[in-house]
CSV table of C-alpha atoms and ligand atoms in Angstrom, one decimal:
chain,number,residue,atom,x,y,z
A,8,MET,CA,16.8,-46.0,5.3
A,9,SER,CA,17.8,-47.9,8.4
A,10,ASP,CA,15.3,-48.2,11.3
A,11,SER,CA,17.5,-46.0,13.5
A,12,PRO,CA,15.6,-43.3,15.5
A,13,ARG,CA,13.9,-41.2,12.9
A,14,THR,CA,13.9,-37.4,12.7
A,15,GLN,CA,10.6,-35.8,13.6
A,16,TYR,CA,9.3,-32.8,11.7
A,17,ARG,CA,6.6,-30.8,13.5
A,18,THR,CA,4.4,-27.7,13.0
A,19,SER,CA,1.1,-26.3,14.3
A,20,PRO,CA,-1.2,-25.5,11.3
A,21,PRO,CA,-3.4,-22.4,12.0
A,22,ALA,CA,-7.0,-21.9,11.1
A,23,LYS,CA,-8.4,-19.0,9.1
A,24,LEU,CA,-11.2,-16.6,9.1
A,25,ASN,CA,-12.8,-15.0,6.0
A,26,LEU,CA,-13.2,-11.3,6.8
A,27,PHE,CA,-14.8,-10.7,3.4
A,28,LEU,CA,-16.2,-13.1,0.8
A,29,GLU,CA,-18.0,-12.0,-2.4
A,30,ILE,CA,-19.0,-14.4,-5.2
A,31,LEU,CA,-18.3,-12.8,-8.6
A,32,GLY,CA,-19.6,-15.5,-10.9
A,33,ARG,CA,-19.9,-19.3,-11.6
A,34,ARG,CA,-17.0,-20.9,-13.5
A,35,ASP,CA,-17.2,-23.6,-16.2
A,36,ASP,CA,-15.2,-25.9,-13.9
A,37,GLY,CA,-18.0,-25.9,-11.3
A,38,PHE,CA,-16.2,-23.5,-8.9
A,39,HIS,CA,-17.1,-19.9,-8.2
A,40,GLU,CA,-15.0,-16.8,-9.0
A,41,LEU,CA,-14.3,-15.3,-5.6
A,42,ASP,CA,-13.0,-12.0,-4.0
A,43,THR,CA,-12.2,-13.0,-0.4
A,44,VAL,CA,-10.0,-11.7,2.3
A,45,MET,CA,-8.6,-14.3,4.8
A,46,VAL,CA,-6.5,-13.9,8.0
A,47,ALA,CA,-4.7,-16.8,9.8
A,48,ILE,CA,-5.6,-17.2,13.5
A,49,ASP,CA,-3.8,-19.1,16.3
A,50,TRP,CA,-6.5,-21.8,16.7
A,51,ARG,CA,-4.2,-24.6,15.7
A,52,ASP,CA,-3.9,-28.3,14.9
A,53,GLU,CA,-0.7,-30.2,15.6
A,54,LEU,CA,1.1,-32.2,12.9
A,55,GLN,CA,4.2,-34.4,13.0
A,56,LEU,CA,5.9,-36.4,10.2
A,57,GLU,CA,8.6,-39.0,10.2
A,58,MET,CA,10.1,-40.7,7.1
A,59,THR,CA,10.1,-44.5,7.3
A,60,ALA,CA,11.9,-47.1,5.2
A,61,THR,CA,8.7,-49.1,4.7
A,62,PRO,CA,6.6,-47.6,1.9
A,63,GLY,CA,3.1,-46.4,2.7
A,64,ILE,CA,1.4,-43.7,4.7
A,65,SER,CA,0.4,-44.4,8.3
A,66,LEU,CA,-1.9,-41.6,9.6
A,67,ALA,CA,-3.1,-41.4,13.2
A,68,VAL,CA,-5.6,-38.7,14.1
A,69,GLN,CA,-6.8,-37.7,17.6
A,70,TRP,CA,-8.8,-34.8,19.0
A,71,LEU,CA,-7.0,-32.5,21.5
A,72,PRO,CA,-7.1,-32.6,24.5
A,73,SER,CA,-9.4,-35.6,23.9
A,74,ARG,CA,-12.4,-36.6,21.8
A,75,SER,CA,-14.6,-36.9,25.0
A,76,GLU,CA,-13.6,-33.4,26.2
A,77,VAL,CA,-14.3,-31.8,22.8
A,78,ALA,CA,-17.6,-33.8,22.6
A,79,SER,CA,-18.5,-32.5,26.0
A,80,ASP,CA,-17.9,-28.9,25.1
A,81,LEU,CA,-20.0,-29.4,21.9
A,82,GLY,CA,-22.8,-31.1,23.9
A,83,VAL,CA,-22.6,-34.2,21.7
A,84,GLU,CA,-21.9,-37.8,22.4
A,85,PRO,CA,-18.2,-38.9,21.9
A,86,ASP,CA,-19.2,-41.1,18.9
A,87,ASP,CA,-21.0,-38.2,17.1
A,88,PRO,CA,-20.1,-38.1,13.4
A,89,LEU,CA,-19.3,-34.4,13.9
A,90,LEU,CA,-16.0,-35.5,15.3
A,91,ASP,CA,-15.1,-38.0,12.6
A,92,VAL,CA,-11.9,-37.2,10.7
A,93,PRO,CA,-10.8,-39.6,8.0
A,94,THR,CA,-7.5,-41.4,8.3
A,95,ASP,CA,-7.5,-42.9,4.8
A,96,GLY,CA,-6.8,-41.4,1.4
A,97,SER,CA,-9.6,-38.9,1.8
A,98,ASN,CA,-7.7,-37.0,4.5
A,99,LEU,CA,-6.0,-34.0,2.8
A,100,VAL,CA,-2.8,-34.8,4.8
A,101,HIS,CA,-2.7,-38.3,3.1
A,102,ARG,CA,-3.4,-36.7,-0.3
A,103,ALA,CA,-0.7,-34.1,0.1
A,104,LEU,CA,1.9,-36.9,0.9
A,105,GLU,CA,0.8,-38.8,-2.2
A,106,LEU,CA,1.3,-35.7,-4.4
A,107,ILE,CA,4.7,-34.9,-2.9
A,108,ASN,CA,5.9,-38.5,-3.2
A,109,ASP,CA,5.3,-38.3,-6.9
A,110,ALA,CA,6.8,-34.8,-7.3
A,111,ALA,CA,10.0,-35.8,-5.5
A,112,GLY,CA,10.2,-39.4,-6.7
A,113,TYR,CA,10.2,-40.6,-3.1
A,114,SER,CA,9.4,-44.3,-2.7
A,115,GLY,CA,9.8,-44.6,1.1
A,116,GLY,CA,7.0,-44.2,3.7
A,117,TRP,CA,5.6,-41.7,6.1
A,118,LEU,CA,4.5,-41.9,9.7
A,119,VAL,CA,2.0,-39.1,10.5
A,120,ARG,CA,0.4,-37.9,13.7
A,121,LEU,CA,-2.3,-35.3,13.5
A,122,GLY,CA,-3.8,-33.6,16.6
A,123,LYS,CA,-7.1,-31.9,15.8
A,124,ARG,CA,-8.3,-28.7,17.5
A,125,ILE,CA,-9.7,-26.9,14.4
A,126,PRO,CA,-13.3,-28.1,14.0
A,127,SER,CA,-14.2,-29.8,10.7
A,128,GLY,CA,-16.8,-28.3,8.4
A,129,ALA,CA,-16.5,-25.0,10.3
A,130,GLY,CA,-15.3,-22.7,7.5
A,131,MET,CA,-12.0,-22.4,9.3
A,132,GLY,CA,-9.9,-24.2,6.7
A,133,GLY,CA,-8.7,-27.0,9.0
A,134,ALA,CA,-8.2,-29.6,6.3
A,135,SER,CA,-6.6,-27.1,3.9
A,136,SER,CA,-4.2,-25.8,6.6
A,137,ASP,CA,-3.2,-29.4,7.5
A,138,ALA,CA,-2.6,-30.1,3.8
A,139,ALA,CA,-0.3,-27.1,3.3
A,140,ALA,CA,1.6,-27.9,6.5
A,141,THR,CA,2.1,-31.4,5.2
A,142,LEU,CA,3.6,-30.2,1.9
A,143,ARG,CA,6.0,-27.9,3.9
A,144,LEU,CA,7.0,-30.6,6.4
A,145,ALA,CA,7.5,-33.3,3.8
A,146,ALA,CA,9.5,-30.9,1.6
A,147,ALA,CA,11.7,-30.1,4.7
A,148,ALA,CA,12.2,-33.8,5.4
A,149,LEU,CA,13.0,-34.7,1.8
A,150,ALA,CA,15.3,-31.7,1.5
A,151,SER,CA,17.3,-32.7,4.6
A,152,GLU,CA,17.6,-36.3,3.5
A,153,ASP,CA,18.2,-35.7,-0.2
A,154,ASP,CA,19.8,-32.4,-1.5
A,155,GLY,CA,18.3,-33.2,-4.9
A,156,CYS,CA,14.9,-32.3,-3.6
A,157,LEU,CA,15.9,-28.7,-3.0
A,158,ALA,CA,15.9,-28.1,-6.7
A,159,THR,CA,12.6,-30.0,-7.2
A,160,LEU,CA,10.5,-28.8,-4.3
A,161,THR,CA,10.7,-25.0,-4.8
A,162,GLY,CA,8.1,-22.7,-3.2
A,163,ASP,CA,6.5,-22.3,-6.7
A,164,ARG,CA,6.3,-26.1,-7.0
A,165,LEU,CA,4.6,-26.4,-3.6
A,166,VAL,CA,2.1,-23.8,-4.7
A,167,GLU,CA,1.2,-26.0,-7.8
A,168,LEU,CA,0.7,-29.0,-5.5
A,169,ALA,CA,-1.4,-26.9,-3.1
A,170,GLU,CA,-3.7,-25.8,-5.9
A,171,GLN,CA,-4.4,-29.4,-6.7
A,172,LEU,CA,-5.4,-30.1,-3.1
A,173,GLY,CA,-8.0,-27.3,-2.6
A,174,SER,CA,-8.9,-23.6,-3.2
A,175,ASP,CA,-7.8,-22.6,0.3
A,176,VAL,CA,-4.6,-24.6,0.5
A,177,PRO,CA,-2.2,-22.1,-1.2
A,178,PHE,CA,-3.1,-19.4,1.4
A,179,PHE,CA,-1.5,-21.6,4.1
A,180,LEU,CA,1.8,-21.7,2.3
A,181,GLY,CA,2.2,-18.1,3.2
A,182,ASP,CA,3.6,-15.4,0.9
A,183,VAL,CA,5.9,-17.7,-1.1
A,184,GLN,CA,6.4,-15.0,-3.7
A,185,SER,CA,8.1,-12.7,-1.3
A,186,VAL,CA,11.1,-14.9,-0.4
A,187,GLU,CA,13.9,-16.4,-2.5
A,188,PRO,CA,12.5,-19.4,-4.4
A,189,THR,CA,14.3,-21.9,-2.3
A,190,VAL,CA,12.7,-24.6,-0.2
A,191,ALA,CA,15.0,-24.1,2.8
A,192,ASN,CA,14.0,-20.4,3.4
A,193,ASP,CA,10.3,-21.1,3.3
A,194,LEU,CA,10.2,-24.3,5.2
A,195,LEU,CA,12.0,-23.9,8.5
A,196,ARG,CA,11.3,-20.2,9.4
A,197,GLY,CA,7.9,-20.1,7.9
A,198,ASN,CA,6.9,-17.6,5.4
A,199,PRO,CA,5.6,-14.1,6.1
A,200,GLY,CA,2.0,-13.4,5.4
A,201,THR,CA,-1.0,-13.2,7.8
A,202,LEU,CA,-3.7,-11.4,5.8
A,203,ALA,CA,-4.3,-12.0,2.1
A,204,ARG,CA,-6.9,-11.1,-0.5
A,205,ALA,CA,-7.6,-14.1,-2.8
A,206,LEU,CA,-9.2,-14.0,-6.3
A,207,GLY,CA,-10.0,-16.7,-8.8
A,208,ARG,CA,-11.0,-20.0,-7.0
A,209,GLY,CA,-9.0,-18.6,-4.0
A,210,GLU,CA,-5.5,-19.3,-5.4
A,211,ARG,CA,-4.6,-15.9,-6.7
A,212,LEU,CA,-3.2,-14.4,-3.5
A,213,THR,CA,-1.9,-10.9,-2.5
A,214,PHE,CA,-0.5,-10.8,1.1
A,215,TYR,CA,-0.5,-7.7,3.2
A,216,ASP,CA,1.5,-7.0,6.4
A,217,LEU,CA,-0.7,-6.2,9.4
A,218,PRO,CA,0.7,-3.2,11.4
A,219,HIS,CA,-0.3,-5.0,14.6
A,220,PRO,CA,-2.2,-8.2,15.6
A,221,HIS,CA,-5.9,-8.3,15.6
A,222,ARG,CA,-8.1,-10.3,18.0
A,223,PHE,CA,-11.4,-12.1,17.5
A,224,GLY,CA,-14.0,-14.1,19.5
A,225,VAL,CA,-14.8,-17.3,17.6
A,226,VAL,CA,-17.8,-19.5,18.1
A,227,TYR,CA,-18.2,-23.0,16.5
A,228,PRO,CA,-21.8,-24.2,17.1
A,229,ALA,CA,-22.0,-28.0,16.8
A,230,ILE,CA,-22.9,-27.9,13.1
A,231,ALA,CA,-20.8,-29.1,10.2
A,232,LEU,CA,-21.8,-27.8,6.8
A,233,SER,CA,-20.7,-29.1,3.4
A,234,THR,CA,-18.8,-26.4,1.5
A,235,ALA,CA,-20.2,-27.6,-1.8
A,236,GLN,CA,-23.8,-27.5,-0.6
A,237,VAL,CA,-23.5,-24.0,0.7
A,238,TYR,CA,-22.0,-22.8,-2.6
A,239,ARG,CA,-24.8,-24.5,-4.4
A,240,HIS,CA,-27.3,-22.4,-2.5
A,241,ALA,CA,-25.4,-19.2,-3.0
A,242,SER,CA,-26.2,-16.5,-5.6
A,243,VAL,CA,-24.1,-14.2,-7.8
A,244,THR,CA,-24.5,-10.5,-7.2
A,245,GLU,CA,-25.0,-7.9,-9.9
A,246,GLN,CA,-23.1,-5.3,-7.9
A,247,PRO,CA,-20.1,-7.0,-6.2
A,248,ARG,CA,-18.4,-5.3,-3.3
A,249,SER,CA,-14.6,-5.2,-3.2
A,250,GLY,CA,-12.3,-7.0,-0.8
A,251,LEU,CA,-9.9,-4.0,-0.9
A,252,ASP,CA,-12.2,-2.2,1.5
A,253,ALA,CA,-11.8,-4.9,4.1
A,254,VAL,CA,-8.1,-5.0,3.5
A,255,ASN,CA,-7.8,-1.3,4.2
A,256,ALA,CA,-10.0,-1.5,7.3
A,257,PHE,CA,-7.5,-4.0,8.8
A,258,LEU,CA,-4.4,-2.1,7.7
A,259,ARG,CA,-5.7,1.2,9.0
A,260,PRO,CA,-8.0,0.2,11.9
A,261,HIS,CA,-8.6,3.5,13.7
A,262,ASP,CA,-11.7,4.7,12.0
A,263,ASN,CA,-13.9,1.6,11.8
A,264,THR,CA,-16.2,2.0,14.8
A,265,ASP,CA,-19.3,2.8,12.8
A,266,THR,CA,-19.0,1.2,9.3
A,267,GLU,CA,-19.9,-2.4,8.4
A,268,ILE,CA,-16.6,-4.0,7.4
A,269,LEU,CA,-17.2,-7.7,7.5
A,270,TYR,CA,-19.2,-9.3,4.7
A,271,ASN,CA,-19.8,-12.9,3.5
A,272,ALA,CA,-22.0,-13.8,0.5
A,273,LEU,CA,-22.2,-17.4,1.9
A,274,THR,CA,-23.8,-16.4,5.2
A,275,ARG,CA,-27.3,-16.1,3.8
A,276,PRO,CA,-27.3,-19.6,2.1
A,277,ALA,CA,-25.6,-21.2,5.2
A,278,CYS,CA,-28.2,-19.7,7.6
A,279,GLY,CA,-30.9,-21.0,5.3
A,280,LEU,CA,-29.4,-24.4,5.5
A,281,SER,CA,-28.9,-24.2,9.3
A,282,PRO,CA,-30.7,-21.4,11.2
A,283,PRO,CA,-28.7,-21.9,14.4
A,284,ILE,CA,-25.8,-20.1,12.6
A,285,GLY,CA,-27.8,-16.9,12.4
A,286,GLU,CA,-28.6,-17.3,16.1
A,287,ALA,CA,-24.9,-17.6,16.9
A,288,ILE,CA,-24.1,-14.4,14.9
A,289,GLN,CA,-27.0,-12.6,16.6
A,290,CYS,CA,-25.8,-13.8,20.0
A,291,LEU,CA,-22.4,-12.3,19.3
A,292,ARG,CA,-23.9,-9.1,18.0
A,293,GLU,CA,-26.1,-8.6,21.1
A,294,LEU,CA,-23.4,-9.3,23.6
A,295,GLY,CA,-21.0,-7.1,21.7
A,296,GLN,CA,-17.4,-6.3,22.6
A,297,PRO,CA,-16.0,-7.4,26.0
A,298,ASN,CA,-14.4,-4.0,26.2
A,299,ALA,CA,-17.7,-2.0,25.9
A,300,SER,CA,-16.2,0.3,28.7
A,301,LEU,CA,-13.7,1.4,26.1
A,302,GLY,CA,-16.4,2.9,24.1
A,303,ARG,CA,-16.5,0.5,21.2
A,304,HIS,CA,-20.1,0.3,20.4
A,305,ARG,CA,-20.5,-1.3,17.0
A,306,SER,CA,-20.2,-5.1,16.9
A,307,HIS,CA,-18.5,-6.4,13.8
A,308,CYS,CA,-19.8,-10.0,13.5
A,309,GLN,CA,-19.8,-12.4,10.6
A,310,MET,CA,-19.7,-16.2,9.6
A,311,THR,CA,-16.4,-17.5,8.2
A,312,GLY,CA,-16.1,-19.2,4.9
A,313,SER,CA,-18.9,-21.7,4.2
A,314,GLY,CA,-19.6,-21.9,7.9
A,315,SER,CA,-20.6,-22.8,10.5
A,316,ALA,CA,-18.2,-20.9,12.7
A,317,CYS,CA,-18.9,-17.2,13.4
A,318,PHE,CA,-16.8,-14.5,14.9
A,319,ILE,CA,-16.7,-11.0,16.4
A,320,TRP,CA,-13.8,-8.6,15.6
A,321,LEU,CA,-12.5,-7.4,19.0
A,322,THR,CA,-10.0,-4.8,17.8
A,323,PRO,CA,-11.9,-2.8,15.1
A,324,ASP,CA,-10.2,0.4,16.1
A,325,GLY,CA,-6.8,-0.9,17.0
A,326,GLU,CA,-5.7,-1.8,20.5
A,327,SER,CA,-2.9,-0.8,22.8
A,328,ILE,CA,-0.8,-3.4,24.5
A,329,GLN,CA,-2.3,-2.1,27.8
A,330,GLU,CA,-5.8,-2.7,26.5
A,331,GLN,CA,-4.7,-6.2,25.3
A,332,ARG,CA,-3.5,-7.0,28.8
A,333,GLN,CA,-6.8,-5.8,30.2
A,334,SER,CA,-8.7,-7.7,27.5
A,335,ASN,CA,-7.3,-11.0,28.5
A,336,ASP,CA,-8.9,-10.7,31.9
A,337,VAL,CA,-12.2,-9.4,30.5
A,338,ASN,CA,-12.3,-12.1,27.8
A,339,GLU,CA,-12.6,-15.0,30.2
A,340,ALA,CA,-15.8,-13.6,31.6
A,341,TRP,CA,-17.0,-12.7,28.1
A,342,LEU,CA,-16.4,-16.3,26.9
A,343,ALA,CA,-18.3,-17.7,29.8
A,344,THR,CA,-21.3,-15.4,29.0
A,345,ILE,CA,-21.3,-16.5,25.3
A,346,ARG,CA,-21.3,-20.1,26.3
A,347,GLU,CA,-24.2,-19.5,28.7
A,348,ARG,CA,-26.2,-17.6,26.1
A,349,LEU,CA,-25.7,-19.9,23.1
A,350,PRO,CA,-28.5,-22.5,22.7
A,351,GLY,CA,-26.7,-25.9,22.7
A,352,GLY,CA,-23.0,-26.7,22.9
A,353,ALA,CA,-20.2,-24.8,21.1
A,354,LEU,CA,-16.5,-24.3,21.0
A,355,VAL,CA,-15.8,-20.7,22.0
A,356,GLN,CA,-12.3,-19.1,22.0
A,357,THR,CA,-10.6,-15.7,21.6
A,358,VAL,CA,-7.9,-15.8,19.0
A,359,ALA,CA,-5.2,-13.6,17.5
A,360,THR,CA,-3.9,-13.2,14.0
A,361,CYS,CA,-0.7,-15.2,13.2
A,362,PRO,CA,1.5,-16.2,10.2
A,363,ALA,CA,-0.4,-18.5,7.8
A,364,ALA,CA,2.7,-20.7,7.3
A,365,PRO,CA,4.0,-21.5,10.8
A,366,GLU,CA,7.6,-22.4,11.6
A,367,ILE,CA,8.8,-25.9,11.5
A,368,HIS,CA,10.5,-27.7,14.4
A,369,ILE,CA,13.0,-30.6,13.8
A,370,ALA,CA,13.9,-33.0,16.5
B,410,LIG,C1,-15.6,-21.6,1.4
B,410,LIG,C2,-14.1,-21.3,1.5
B,410,LIG,C3,-13.8,-19.9,1.7
B,410,LIG,O1,-12.4,-19.6,2.0
B,410,LIG,O2,-13.5,-22.0,2.7
B,410,LIG,P1,-14.1,-23.1,3.7
B,410,LIG,O3,-15.5,-22.6,4.1
B,410,LIG,O4,-14.1,-24.4,2.9
B,410,LIG,O5,-13.1,-23.1,4.8
B,410,LIG,C4,-13.3,-21.8,0.3
B,410,LIG,O6,-13.8,-21.2,-0.9
B,410,LIG,C5,-13.4,-23.3,0.1
B,410,LIG,O7,-12.2,-23.8,-0.2
B,410,LIG,P2,-11.8,-25.3,0.0
B,410,LIG,O8,-12.4,-25.8,1.3
B,410,LIG,O9,-10.4,-25.6,-0.3
B,410,LIG,O10,-12.8,-26.0,-1.1
B,410,LIG,P3,-12.4,-27.0,-2.3
B,410,LIG,O11,-12.1,-28.3,-1.7
B,410,LIG,O12,-11.5,-26.3,-3.2
B,410,LIG,O13,-13.9,-27.1,-2.9
B,410,LIG,C6,-14.9,-27.7,-2.2
B,410,LIG,C7,-16.2,-27.4,-3.0
B,410,LIG,O14,-16.6,-26.0,-2.7
B,410,LIG,C8,-17.1,-25.4,-3.9
B,410,LIG,N1,-16.2,-24.2,-4.2
B,410,LIG,C9,-15.0,-24.1,-3.6
B,410,LIG,C10,-14.2,-22.9,-3.9
B,410,LIG,C11,-14.7,-22.0,-4.9
B,410,LIG,N2,-14.0,-20.9,-5.3
B,410,LIG,N3,-15.9,-22.2,-5.5
B,410,LIG,C12,-16.7,-23.3,-5.2
B,410,LIG,O15,-17.8,-23.5,-5.7
B,410,LIG,C13,-17.1,-26.5,-5.0
B,410,LIG,O16,-18.3,-27.1,-5.0
B,410,LIG,C14,-16.0,-27.4,-4.5
B,410,LIG,O17,-16.2,-28.8,-5.0
B,411,LIG,N1,-6.9,-33.1,7.9
B,411,LIG,C1,-8.3,-32.9,8.0
B,411,LIG,N2,-8.8,-32.4,9.0
B,411,LIG,C2,-10.2,-32.2,9.1
B,411,LIG,N3,-11.0,-32.6,8.1
B,411,LIG,C3,-10.5,-33.2,7.0
B,411,LIG,C4,-9.1,-33.4,6.9
B,411,LIG,N4,-8.9,-34.0,5.7
B,411,LIG,C5,-10.1,-34.1,5.1
B,411,LIG,N5,-11.1,-33.7,5.9
B,411,LIG,C6,-12.5,-33.6,5.5
B,411,LIG,O1,-12.7,-32.3,5.1
B,411,LIG,C7,-14.0,-31.8,5.5
B,411,LIG,C8,-13.9,-30.5,6.4
B,411,LIG,O2,-12.8,-29.8,5.9
B,411,LIG,P1,-12.3,-28.5,6.8
B,411,LIG,O3,-11.3,-27.8,6.0
B,411,LIG,O4,-12.0,-28.9,8.2
B,411,LIG,O5,-13.7,-27.6,6.9
B,411,LIG,P2,-14.0,-26.3,6.1
B,411,LIG,O6,-13.8,-26.7,4.7
B,411,LIG,O7,-15.4,-26.0,6.4
B,411,LIG,O8,-13.1,-25.2,6.6
B,411,LIG,C9,-14.6,-32.9,6.3
B,411,LIG,O9,-15.6,-33.5,5.5
B,411,LIG,C10,-13.5,-33.9,6.7
B,411,LIG,O10,-14.0,-35.2,6.6
């Protein structure tokens, strides 16, 4: 490949929230059998790939808008390890490129720029989403440079590679099963799929179409938890709940004001490891909905994944476009109040549901 100007492949990997997570049992492979319901949200990283003639993977990572601004919001020093993201082979973006190089027999190189907004160790799937986006961008690049790759890198093949990268990674490929098994369809437009129930390790996915977007207030207290450590402190229940109840609550949102919908079996062990997580959930619960005037009294609050991020469901009984417009004004005041009430620094945002596999831009 000559060193002429290179084509850039870009996408914006979304984060995710676990609306429900039940642990069904411990597996022989050291993982846990799960029943979890995940939804993608528009709290996004930025990822850009270019193919290069020189072999090797060059990965540059930076926090957006800047490391110092993110550190300031979190109330930590800019050099705090909380903000360290690897640029070597331990970054899932790097590992995804190694896998796809082997799968496609590609011997050239990659130039990668990763802009981070999704906090690490937050239970928001940042690394997993970056990994899935890398698989899709690299497949798009290889398919545009070499037609032979279209036959090799089908949606199903990308799912196999995603499963090797992590339990949450397949979710961020979107509903690959619902489109023709060709790479081109999946990659450029992005796959359908916003909300999914996941069984197994998290790789057996069923996607559902949401009748309208849902909104959440998300709080990331300045705490990074090890997923493995939280699982180690979790217990298996004798009477598991079903994720289908949470799916139905989000598909038919008009009668949820008084029932507890959100559940996470990892919340108790995570709060045991880090009590400020419980404080953050309580702070959200006490403050409640920003639209209290609309008569929504119950506050649906929960931790996502293995933590430490927590969230409040802002649209438990559906929401008109008119209310959404009003909400945007109300939300800024609500966000400011949350930041004041939380002990210590935190990243606080209102988010909306979005496709798990975002569209790809080529320039
Ligand atoms: C907890 C969840 C909930 O969606 O998300 P996060 O909190 O990481 O975002 C997932 O189960 C995390 O998936 P992922 O982040 O891909 O974890 P992996 O790399 O596959 O596994 C990390 C470690 O978590 C534990 N693990 C993960 C998944 C699972 N079903 N059982 C487990 O016990 C294992 O100890 C494993 O070594
Ligand atoms: N692309 C990436 N972005 C962020 N963290 C990454 C990435 N690749 C690997 N990591 C590592 O993964 C861990 C956090 O993964 P992440 O998915 O962001 O959190 P969680 O699993 O809690 O959702 C950190 O230890 C971090 O060093």
